[in-house]
Coordinates of C-alpha atoms in Angstrom, one line a residue:
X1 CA -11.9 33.1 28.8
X2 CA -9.3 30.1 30.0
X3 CA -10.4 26.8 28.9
X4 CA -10.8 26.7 33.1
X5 CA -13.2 29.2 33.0
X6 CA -15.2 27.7 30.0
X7 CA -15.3 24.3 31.5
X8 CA -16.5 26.2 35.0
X9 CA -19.2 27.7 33.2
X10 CA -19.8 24.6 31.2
X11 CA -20.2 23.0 34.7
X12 CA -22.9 25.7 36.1
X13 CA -25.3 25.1 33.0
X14 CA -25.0 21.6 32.7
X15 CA -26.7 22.1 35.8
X16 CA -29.6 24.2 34.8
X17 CA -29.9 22.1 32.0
X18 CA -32.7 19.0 32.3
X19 CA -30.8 16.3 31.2
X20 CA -33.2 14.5 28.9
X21 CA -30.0 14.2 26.7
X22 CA -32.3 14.5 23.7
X23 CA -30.1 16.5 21.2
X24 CA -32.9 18.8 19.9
X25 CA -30.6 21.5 20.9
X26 CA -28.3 20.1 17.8
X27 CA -25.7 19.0 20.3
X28 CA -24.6 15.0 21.2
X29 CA -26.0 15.4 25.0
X30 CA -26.5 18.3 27.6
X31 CA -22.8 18.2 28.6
X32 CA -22.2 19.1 24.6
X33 CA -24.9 22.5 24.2
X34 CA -23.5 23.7 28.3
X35 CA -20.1 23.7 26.5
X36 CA -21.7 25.6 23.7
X37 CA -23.4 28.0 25.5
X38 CA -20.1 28.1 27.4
X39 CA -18.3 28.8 24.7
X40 CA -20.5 31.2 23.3
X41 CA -21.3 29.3 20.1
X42 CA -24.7 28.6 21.0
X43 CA -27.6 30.8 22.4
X44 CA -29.7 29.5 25.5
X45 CA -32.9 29.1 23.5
X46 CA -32.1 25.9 21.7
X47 CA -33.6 23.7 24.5
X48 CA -37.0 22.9 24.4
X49 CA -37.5 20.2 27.1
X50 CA -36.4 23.6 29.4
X51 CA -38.9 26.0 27.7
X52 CA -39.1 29.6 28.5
X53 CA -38.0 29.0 32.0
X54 CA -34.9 27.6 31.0
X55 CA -34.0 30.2 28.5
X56 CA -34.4 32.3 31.5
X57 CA -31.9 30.7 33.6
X58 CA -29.5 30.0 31.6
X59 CA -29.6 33.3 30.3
X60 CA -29.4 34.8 33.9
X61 CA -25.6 33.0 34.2
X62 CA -25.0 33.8 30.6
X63 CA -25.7 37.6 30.4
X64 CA -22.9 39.0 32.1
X65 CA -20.5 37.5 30.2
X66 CA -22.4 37.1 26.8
X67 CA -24.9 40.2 26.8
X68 CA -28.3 38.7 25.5
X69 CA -30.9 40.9 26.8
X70 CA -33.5 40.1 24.5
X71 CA -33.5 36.5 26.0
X72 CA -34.5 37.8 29.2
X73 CA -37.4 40.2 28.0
X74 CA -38.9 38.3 25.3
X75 CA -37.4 34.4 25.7
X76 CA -38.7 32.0 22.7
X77 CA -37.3 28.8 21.9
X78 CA -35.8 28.8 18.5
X79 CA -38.1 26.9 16.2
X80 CA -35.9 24.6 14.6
X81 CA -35.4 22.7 18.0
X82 CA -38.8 22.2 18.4
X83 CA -41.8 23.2 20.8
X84 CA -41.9 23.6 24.7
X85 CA -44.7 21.1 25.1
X86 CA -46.2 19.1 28.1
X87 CA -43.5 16.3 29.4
X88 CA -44.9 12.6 27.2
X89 CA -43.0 9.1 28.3
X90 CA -42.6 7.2 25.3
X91 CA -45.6 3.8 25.3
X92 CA -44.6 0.4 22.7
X93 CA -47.6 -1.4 21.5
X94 CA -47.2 -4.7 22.2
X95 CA -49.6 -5.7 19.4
X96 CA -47.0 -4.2 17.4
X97 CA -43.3 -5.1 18.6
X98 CA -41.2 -6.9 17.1
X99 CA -38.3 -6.7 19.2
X100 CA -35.8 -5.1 17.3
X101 CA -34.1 -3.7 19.8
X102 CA -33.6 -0.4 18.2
X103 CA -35.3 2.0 20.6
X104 CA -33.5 0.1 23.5
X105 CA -30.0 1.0 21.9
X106 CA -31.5 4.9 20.9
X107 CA -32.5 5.4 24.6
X108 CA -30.2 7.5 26.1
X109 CA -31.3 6.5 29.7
X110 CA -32.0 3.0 29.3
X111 CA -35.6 3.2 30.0
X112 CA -36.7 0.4 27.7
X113 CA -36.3 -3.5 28.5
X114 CA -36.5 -6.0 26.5
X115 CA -34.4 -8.3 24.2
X116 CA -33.9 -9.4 20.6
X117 CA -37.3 -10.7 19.1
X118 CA -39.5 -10.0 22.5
X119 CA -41.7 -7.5 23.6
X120 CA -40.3 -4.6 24.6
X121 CA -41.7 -2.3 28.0
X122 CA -40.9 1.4 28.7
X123 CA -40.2 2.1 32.4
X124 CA -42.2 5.4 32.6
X125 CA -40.8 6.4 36.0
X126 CA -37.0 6.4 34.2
X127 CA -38.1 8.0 30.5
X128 CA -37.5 11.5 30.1
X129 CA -40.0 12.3 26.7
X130 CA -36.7 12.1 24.5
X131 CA -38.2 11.2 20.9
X132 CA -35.2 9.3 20.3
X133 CA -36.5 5.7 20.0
X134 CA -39.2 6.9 17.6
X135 CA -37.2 7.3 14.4
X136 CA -35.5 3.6 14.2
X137 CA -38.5 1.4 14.7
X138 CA -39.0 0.3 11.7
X139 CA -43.1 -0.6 12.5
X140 CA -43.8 2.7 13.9
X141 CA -44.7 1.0 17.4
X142 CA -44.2 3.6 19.9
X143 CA -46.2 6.5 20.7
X144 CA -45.7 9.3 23.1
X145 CA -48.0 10.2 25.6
X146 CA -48.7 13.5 27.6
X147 CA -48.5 12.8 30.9
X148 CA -48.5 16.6 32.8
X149 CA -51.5 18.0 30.9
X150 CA -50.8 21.4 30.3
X151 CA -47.7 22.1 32.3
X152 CA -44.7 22.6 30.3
X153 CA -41.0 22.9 30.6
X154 CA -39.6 22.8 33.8
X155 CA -43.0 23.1 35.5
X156 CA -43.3 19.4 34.0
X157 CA -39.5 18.9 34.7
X158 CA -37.8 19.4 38.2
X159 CA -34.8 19.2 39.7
X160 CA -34.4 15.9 41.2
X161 CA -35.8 14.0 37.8
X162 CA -33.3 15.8 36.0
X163 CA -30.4 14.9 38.4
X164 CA -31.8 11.3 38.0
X165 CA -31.6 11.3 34.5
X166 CA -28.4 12.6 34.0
X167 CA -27.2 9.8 36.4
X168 CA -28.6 7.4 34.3
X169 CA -27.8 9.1 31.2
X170 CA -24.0 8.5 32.8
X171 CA -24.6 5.4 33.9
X172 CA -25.1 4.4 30.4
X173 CA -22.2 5.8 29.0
X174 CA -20.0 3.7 31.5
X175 CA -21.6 0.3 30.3
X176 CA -21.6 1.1 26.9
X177 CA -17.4 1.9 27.0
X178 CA -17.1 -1.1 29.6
X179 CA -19.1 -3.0 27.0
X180 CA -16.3 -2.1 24.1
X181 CA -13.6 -2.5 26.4
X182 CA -14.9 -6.2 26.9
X183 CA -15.4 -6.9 23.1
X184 CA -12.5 -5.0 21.7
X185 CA -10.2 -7.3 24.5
X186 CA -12.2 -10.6 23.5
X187 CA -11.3 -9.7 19.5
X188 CA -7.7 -8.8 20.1
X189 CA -7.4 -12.1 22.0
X190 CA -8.9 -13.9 19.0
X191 CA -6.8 -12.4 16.8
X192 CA -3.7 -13.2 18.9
X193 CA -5.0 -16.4 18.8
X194 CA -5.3 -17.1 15.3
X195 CA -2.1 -15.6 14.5
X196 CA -0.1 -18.1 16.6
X197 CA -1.8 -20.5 14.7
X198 CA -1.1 -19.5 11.5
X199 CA 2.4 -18.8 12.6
X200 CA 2.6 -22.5 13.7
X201 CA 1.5 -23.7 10.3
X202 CA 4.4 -25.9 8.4
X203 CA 3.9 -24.7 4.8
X204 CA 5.3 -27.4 2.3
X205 CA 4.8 -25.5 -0.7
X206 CA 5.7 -22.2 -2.5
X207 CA 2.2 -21.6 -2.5
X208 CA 1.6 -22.6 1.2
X209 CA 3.9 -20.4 2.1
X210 CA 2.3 -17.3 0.2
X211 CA -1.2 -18.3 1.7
X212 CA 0.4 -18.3 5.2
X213 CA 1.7 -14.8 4.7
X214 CA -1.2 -13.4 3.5
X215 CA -3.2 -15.0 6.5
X216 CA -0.8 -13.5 8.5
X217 CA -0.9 -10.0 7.2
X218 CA -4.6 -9.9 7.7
X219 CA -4.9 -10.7 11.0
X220 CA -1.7 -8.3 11.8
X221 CA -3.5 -5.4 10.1
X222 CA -6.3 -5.9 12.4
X223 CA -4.7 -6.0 15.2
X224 CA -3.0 -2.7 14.2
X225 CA -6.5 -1.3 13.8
X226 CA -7.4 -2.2 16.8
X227 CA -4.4 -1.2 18.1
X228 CA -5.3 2.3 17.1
X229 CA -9.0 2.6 18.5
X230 CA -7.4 1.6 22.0

């Protein structure tokens, strides 16, 4: 297929996807396994937030172009994703916190509040059951809890949270680059600064002048970096 057509495909199973963005599908985000499955490098059983109904619609798009029959007749989630399992929200002990802030910057949806050394609260309404914040806090604070009983996949999934999440997920991503943006341009700036500063210095020695230079060479080299992650 034309990288038009993968991308189009890309596009329809993003959409059937559920957009808790939680990588146990060994891919980055949603966007990343649609590609795959898009591509044909990955098979649409790696998804366990989507369960056996998802398998079955992704497969339904996939099968004409990728023959996988076997998904259709006998769909299992591939083990070494995970489970399908009743939808949890993540819940921090307050007893417990002690506001790292690591499960705030793990969150792919930002569905945890809070700031450095306080408390930190889980808005249930925006969590999507991710995991993510469980494996950096360092006390072992946050539990999840099952909050569908025994429905599972996307009968404890639907539609509009999914297209909520992935808006959030988004969302996200656009503060976090904005955020960069901001701190790469406030660096640069600094480092601007500093080197008309040093440039401005009157050595009056030999060895002045070879501390100047080397000042100078340090800040120009990070600059340069910089330079290059822009």
């Amino acid at each position: 297929m034309t990288t038009k057509k993968v991308n189009e495909l890309a596009d329809r199973l993003e959409d059937l996807l559920p957009q808790t963005q939680c990588t146990k599908c060994g891919y980055p985000d949603c966007r990343g396994y649609a590609e795959a499955l898009a591509s044909g490098e990955a098979l649409p059983n790696r998804c366990p937030p989507g369960g056996v109904e998802g398998i079955k619609r992704l497969s339904h798009v996939l099968t004409p172009i990728y023959p996988q029959d076997a998904f259709d007749l006998h769909p299992t989630i591939n083990p070494e994703c995970g489970e399908e399992r009743p939808r949890p929200v993540a819940f921090i002990d307050p007893l417990r916190c002690i506001g790292c802030t690591l499960c705030i910057q793990a969150c792919p949806v930002d569905a945890i509040v809070g700031a450095s050394k306080q408390m930190h609260v889980v808005l249930t309404d925006w969590c999507t059951g991710c995991d993510l914040c469980i494996p950096p806090c360092p006390v072992d604070c946050i539990s999840m809890i099952n909050i569908t009983e025994n429905k599972t996949g996307w009968n404890a999934w639907s539609q509009e949270l999914a297209d909520i999440s992935r808006q959030r997920y988004h969302d996200r991503e656009q503060r976090l680059d904005r955020e960069q943006r901001d701190n790469d341009e406030r660096l640069a700036k600094k480092a601007a600064d500093k080197l008309a500063a040093v440039n401005a210095e009157q050595p009056n020695s030999a060895e002045e002048e070879k501390e100047k230079e080397r000042k100078r060479a340090i800040i120009a080299a990070a600059i340069a970096r910089a330079q290059q992650k822009s």
